[in-house]
Amino acid sequence: LKTLLLAVGISALTSGGASAELAKPTGTVVLTIGGAVKYSNRAPSNAFDDAFLNSHEYSFRKAAAFDVAMLEKLGTVTTTIKAEPWPRAVKLEGPRLIDVLMAAGWTGSKITTVALDGFAVEISAADLAARDWILALKADGEYLGIGGHGPAWIVYEVPDGKASADDETRWPWAVFYIAAE
C-alpha cells in the first residue's frame, strides 16, 4: 500500500507538467520533514542555524520545509473530534498527513513526530495506511498558535468523532518536525 501511495503522491506532484521539485517556502516554515525524503528544499541541518532542532538532538542531510500555504495547497480536510479528556468537541482542519509525506517524497517505513517540547510519537507506515491521519493547522476555524496546540496537531479521524483517552495520547500537538525513517 505504501508503494501505491508513494506512486500516487509522486504522480500528483508531477502532473500537469509541473516539476517534481519541491518549491521553497515563502512564508514562515511551520513543519520540516527530515531524513528519508526524496525532495529537499533546504540545506542540511547544522548546529548553529538549527539550534532548536539540535537541542532536541535531531539532524538531517535532506529535508523538506513547508509553510502554511504549501501545506494548504495539498488540499485540506475537516473532522470534528471529542476526546474523553477534552471539555468540548473541536473542529480540526488541515491536509492529510500522507499527502504531506508524499509531497516530500517520503521513502521510509516510519516517522517520528516531534513537538516543540521534545515529545515524540512514532507512527509506522502500516499505521499511516490504516488510519486517516490529518496534519491539523486550524482548530475551530483559527490557525493553531505557538503556546496552544500549534503550529500543527496530528490526529486521525475516529468513528462518530468520539475518541478515547488512548486515541488522544497518540495525537501530538505543537509538532514542528517529522523525522522520516
PDB file of N, CA, C and O in Angstrom, residues 6 24 31 35-37 43-44 47 59 74 79-80 84 89 105 112 115 123-124 132 135 146 156 160 162 178:
ATOM      1  N   LEU A   6       2.924   6.158  -2.495  1.00  0.00           N
ATOM      2  CA  LEU A   6       4.067   6.918  -2.964  1.00  0.00           C
ATOM      3  C   LEU A   6       3.923   7.230  -4.445  1.00  0.00           C
ATOM      4  O   LEU A   6       4.149   8.349  -4.884  1.00  0.00           O
ATOM      5  N   LYS A  24      10.429  26.265  -2.660  1.00  0.00           N
ATOM      6  CA  LYS A  24      10.928  26.804  -1.391  1.00  0.00           C
ATOM      7  C   LYS A  24       9.784  27.562  -0.718  1.00  0.00           C
ATOM      8  O   LYS A  24       9.001  28.230  -1.383  1.00  0.00           O
ATOM      9  N   LEU A  31       6.675  23.426   9.441  1.00  0.00           N
ATOM     10  CA  LEU A  31       6.939  21.992   9.525  1.00  0.00           C
ATOM     11  C   LEU A  31       8.129  21.647   8.646  1.00  0.00           C
ATOM     12  O   LEU A  31       8.208  22.095   7.497  1.00  0.00           O
ATOM     13  N   GLY A  35      15.231  13.555   6.783  1.00  0.00           N
ATOM     14  CA  GLY A  35      15.629  12.148   6.736  1.00  0.00           C
ATOM     15  C   GLY A  35      15.302  11.508   5.410  1.00  0.00           C
ATOM     16  O   GLY A  35      15.766  11.952   4.364  1.00  0.00           O
ATOM     17  N   ALA A  36      14.476  10.468   5.460  1.00  0.00           N
ATOM     18  CA  ALA A  36      14.167   9.652   4.276  1.00  0.00           C
ATOM     19  C   ALA A  36      13.140  10.345   3.384  1.00  0.00           C
ATOM     20  O   ALA A  36      11.984   9.950   3.307  1.00  0.00           O
ATOM     21  N   VAL A  37      13.591  11.415   2.733  1.00  0.00           N
ATOM     22  CA  VAL A  37      12.752  12.143   1.788  1.00  0.00           C
ATOM     23  C   VAL A  37      13.496  12.265   0.461  1.00  0.00           C
ATOM     24  O   VAL A  37      14.719  12.336   0.432  1.00  0.00           O
ATOM     25  N   ALA A  43      18.858  23.491   2.967  1.00  0.00           N
ATOM     26  CA  ALA A  43      20.208  22.974   3.204  1.00  0.00           C
ATOM     27  C   ALA A  43      20.188  21.944   4.344  1.00  0.00           C
ATOM     28  O   ALA A  43      19.258  21.925   5.162  1.00  0.00           O
ATOM     29  N   PRO A  44      21.214  21.094   4.401  1.00  0.00           N
ATOM     30  CA  PRO A  44      21.317  20.166   5.544  1.00  0.00           C
ATOM     31  C   PRO A  44      21.351  20.944   6.863  1.00  0.00           C
ATOM     32  O   PRO A  44      21.764  22.110   6.902  1.00  0.00           O
ATOM     33  N   ALA A  47      24.352  22.795  13.505  1.00  0.00           N
ATOM     34  CA  ALA A  47      24.118  23.104  14.914  1.00  0.00           C
ATOM     35  C   ALA A  47      23.808  24.577  15.169  1.00  0.00           C
ATOM     36  O   ALA A  47      23.009  24.893  16.050  1.00  0.00           O
ATOM     37  N   SER A  59      18.941  15.889  13.487  1.00  0.00           N
ATOM     38  CA  SER A  59      19.668  16.499  12.386  1.00  0.00           C
ATOM     39  C   SER A  59      19.312  15.741  11.109  1.00  0.00           C
ATOM     40  O   SER A  59      18.701  14.665  11.169  1.00  0.00           O
ATOM     41  N   LEU A  74      -1.877  21.416  -0.651  1.00  0.00           N
ATOM     42  CA  LEU A  74      -2.022  19.963  -0.797  1.00  0.00           C
ATOM     43  C   LEU A  74      -3.481  19.533  -0.643  1.00  0.00           C
ATOM     44  O   LEU A  74      -3.806  18.371  -0.858  1.00  0.00           O
ATOM     45  N   THR A  79     -12.394  17.492  10.256  1.00  0.00           N
ATOM     46  CA  THR A  79     -13.016  16.486  11.102  1.00  0.00           C
ATOM     47  C   THR A  79     -13.318  17.129  12.450  1.00  0.00           C
ATOM     48  O   THR A  79     -12.594  18.014  12.899  1.00  0.00           O
ATOM     49  N   THR A  80     -14.388  16.687  13.072  1.00  0.00           N
ATOM     50  CA  THR A  80     -14.724  17.162  14.410  1.00  0.00           C
ATOM     51  C   THR A  80     -14.544  16.001  15.371  1.00  0.00           C
ATOM     52  O   THR A  80     -15.066  14.909  15.144  1.00  0.00           O
ATOM     53  N   GLU A  84     -12.217  11.918  25.210  1.00  0.00           N
ATOM     54  CA  GLU A  84     -12.705  11.807  26.593  1.00  0.00           C
ATOM     55  C   GLU A  84     -12.198  12.909  27.524  1.00  0.00           C
ATOM     56  O   GLU A  84     -12.985  13.486  28.254  1.00  0.00           O
ATOM     57  N   ALA A  89     -16.024  19.333  21.881  1.00  0.00           N
ATOM     58  CA  ALA A  89     -15.606  18.864  20.557  1.00  0.00           C
ATOM     59  C   ALA A  89     -14.828  19.975  19.860  1.00  0.00           C
ATOM     60  O   ALA A  89     -15.097  21.160  20.069  1.00  0.00           O
ATOM     61  N   GLY A 105       8.258  13.325  -0.729  1.00  0.00           N
ATOM     62  CA  GLY A 105       8.860  12.133  -1.331  1.00  0.00           C
ATOM     63  C   GLY A 105       9.352  11.161  -0.279  1.00  0.00           C
ATOM     64  O   GLY A 105      10.414  10.561  -0.410  1.00  0.00           O
ATOM     65  N   THR A 112       8.693   9.778  12.983  1.00  0.00           N
ATOM     66  CA  THR A 112       8.599  10.194  14.373  1.00  0.00           C
ATOM     67  C   THR A 112       8.227  11.662  14.368  1.00  0.00           C
ATOM     68  O   THR A 112       8.962  12.486  13.815  1.00  0.00           O
ATOM     69  N   ALA A 115       7.293  17.311  18.869  1.00  0.00           N
ATOM     70  CA  ALA A 115       6.650  18.540  19.339  1.00  0.00           C
ATOM     71  C   ALA A 115       7.710  19.513  19.856  1.00  0.00           C
ATOM     72  O   ALA A 115       8.859  19.134  20.118  1.00  0.00           O
ATOM     73  N   ILE A 123       5.078   6.690  14.315  1.00  0.00           N
ATOM     74  CA  ILE A 123       3.950   6.163  13.538  1.00  0.00           C
ATOM     75  C   ILE A 123       4.531   5.310  12.414  1.00  0.00           C
ATOM     76  O   ILE A 123       5.310   5.806  11.598  1.00  0.00           O
ATOM     77  N   SER A 124       4.140   4.054  12.375  1.00  0.00           N
ATOM     78  CA  SER A 124       4.635   3.143  11.334  1.00  0.00           C
ATOM     79  C   SER A 124       3.898   3.384  10.024  1.00  0.00           C
ATOM     80  O   SER A 124       2.801   3.953   9.998  1.00  0.00           O
ATOM     81  N   ASP A 132      -6.858   7.456   8.798  1.00  0.00           N
ATOM     82  CA  ASP A 132      -6.906   8.696   8.038  1.00  0.00           C
ATOM     83  C   ASP A 132      -6.315   9.812   8.912  1.00  0.00           C
ATOM     84  O   ASP A 132      -7.038  10.541   9.588  1.00  0.00           O
ATOM     85  N   LEU A 135      -2.876  16.400   9.429  1.00  0.00           N
ATOM     86  CA  LEU A 135      -1.959  17.383   9.996  1.00  0.00           C
ATOM     87  C   LEU A 135      -2.774  18.653  10.181  1.00  0.00           C
ATOM     88  O   LEU A 135      -2.884  19.486   9.259  1.00  0.00           O
ATOM     89  N   ILE A 146       1.557  28.975  18.516  1.00  0.00           N
ATOM     90  CA  ILE A 146       2.568  28.538  19.471  1.00  0.00           C
ATOM     91  C   ILE A 146       2.061  28.912  20.871  1.00  0.00           C
ATOM     92  O   ILE A 146       1.531  30.000  21.080  1.00  0.00           O
ATOM     93  N   TYR A 156      -6.056  11.513  13.955  1.00  0.00           N
ATOM     94  CA  TYR A 156      -6.691  10.693  12.923  1.00  0.00           C
ATOM     95  C   TYR A 156      -8.188  10.721  13.149  1.00  0.00           C
ATOM     96  O   TYR A 156      -8.669  10.965  14.257  1.00  0.00           O
ATOM     97  N   ASP A 160     -17.721   8.481  14.414  1.00  0.00           N
ATOM     98  CA  ASP A 160     -18.655   9.379  15.109  1.00  0.00           C
ATOM     99  C   ASP A 160     -17.958  10.539  15.817  1.00  0.00           C
ATOM    100  O   ASP A 160     -18.565  11.190  16.653  1.00  0.00           O
ATOM    101  N   LYS A 162     -15.884  10.473  18.145  1.00  0.00           N
ATOM    102  CA  LYS A 162     -15.692  10.216  19.579  1.00  0.00           C
ATOM    103  C   LYS A 162     -14.401   9.430  19.780  1.00  0.00           C
ATOM    104  O   LYS A 162     -14.286   8.284  19.358  1.00  0.00           O
ATOM    105  N   ILE A 178       9.222  16.353  11.664  1.00  0.00           N
ATOM    106  CA  ILE A 178       8.968  14.921  11.482  1.00  0.00           C
ATOM    107  C   ILE A 178      10.272  14.291  11.016  1.00  0.00           C
ATOM    108  O   ILE A 178      10.839  14.698  10.000  1.00  0.00           O
TER     109      ILE A 178
END
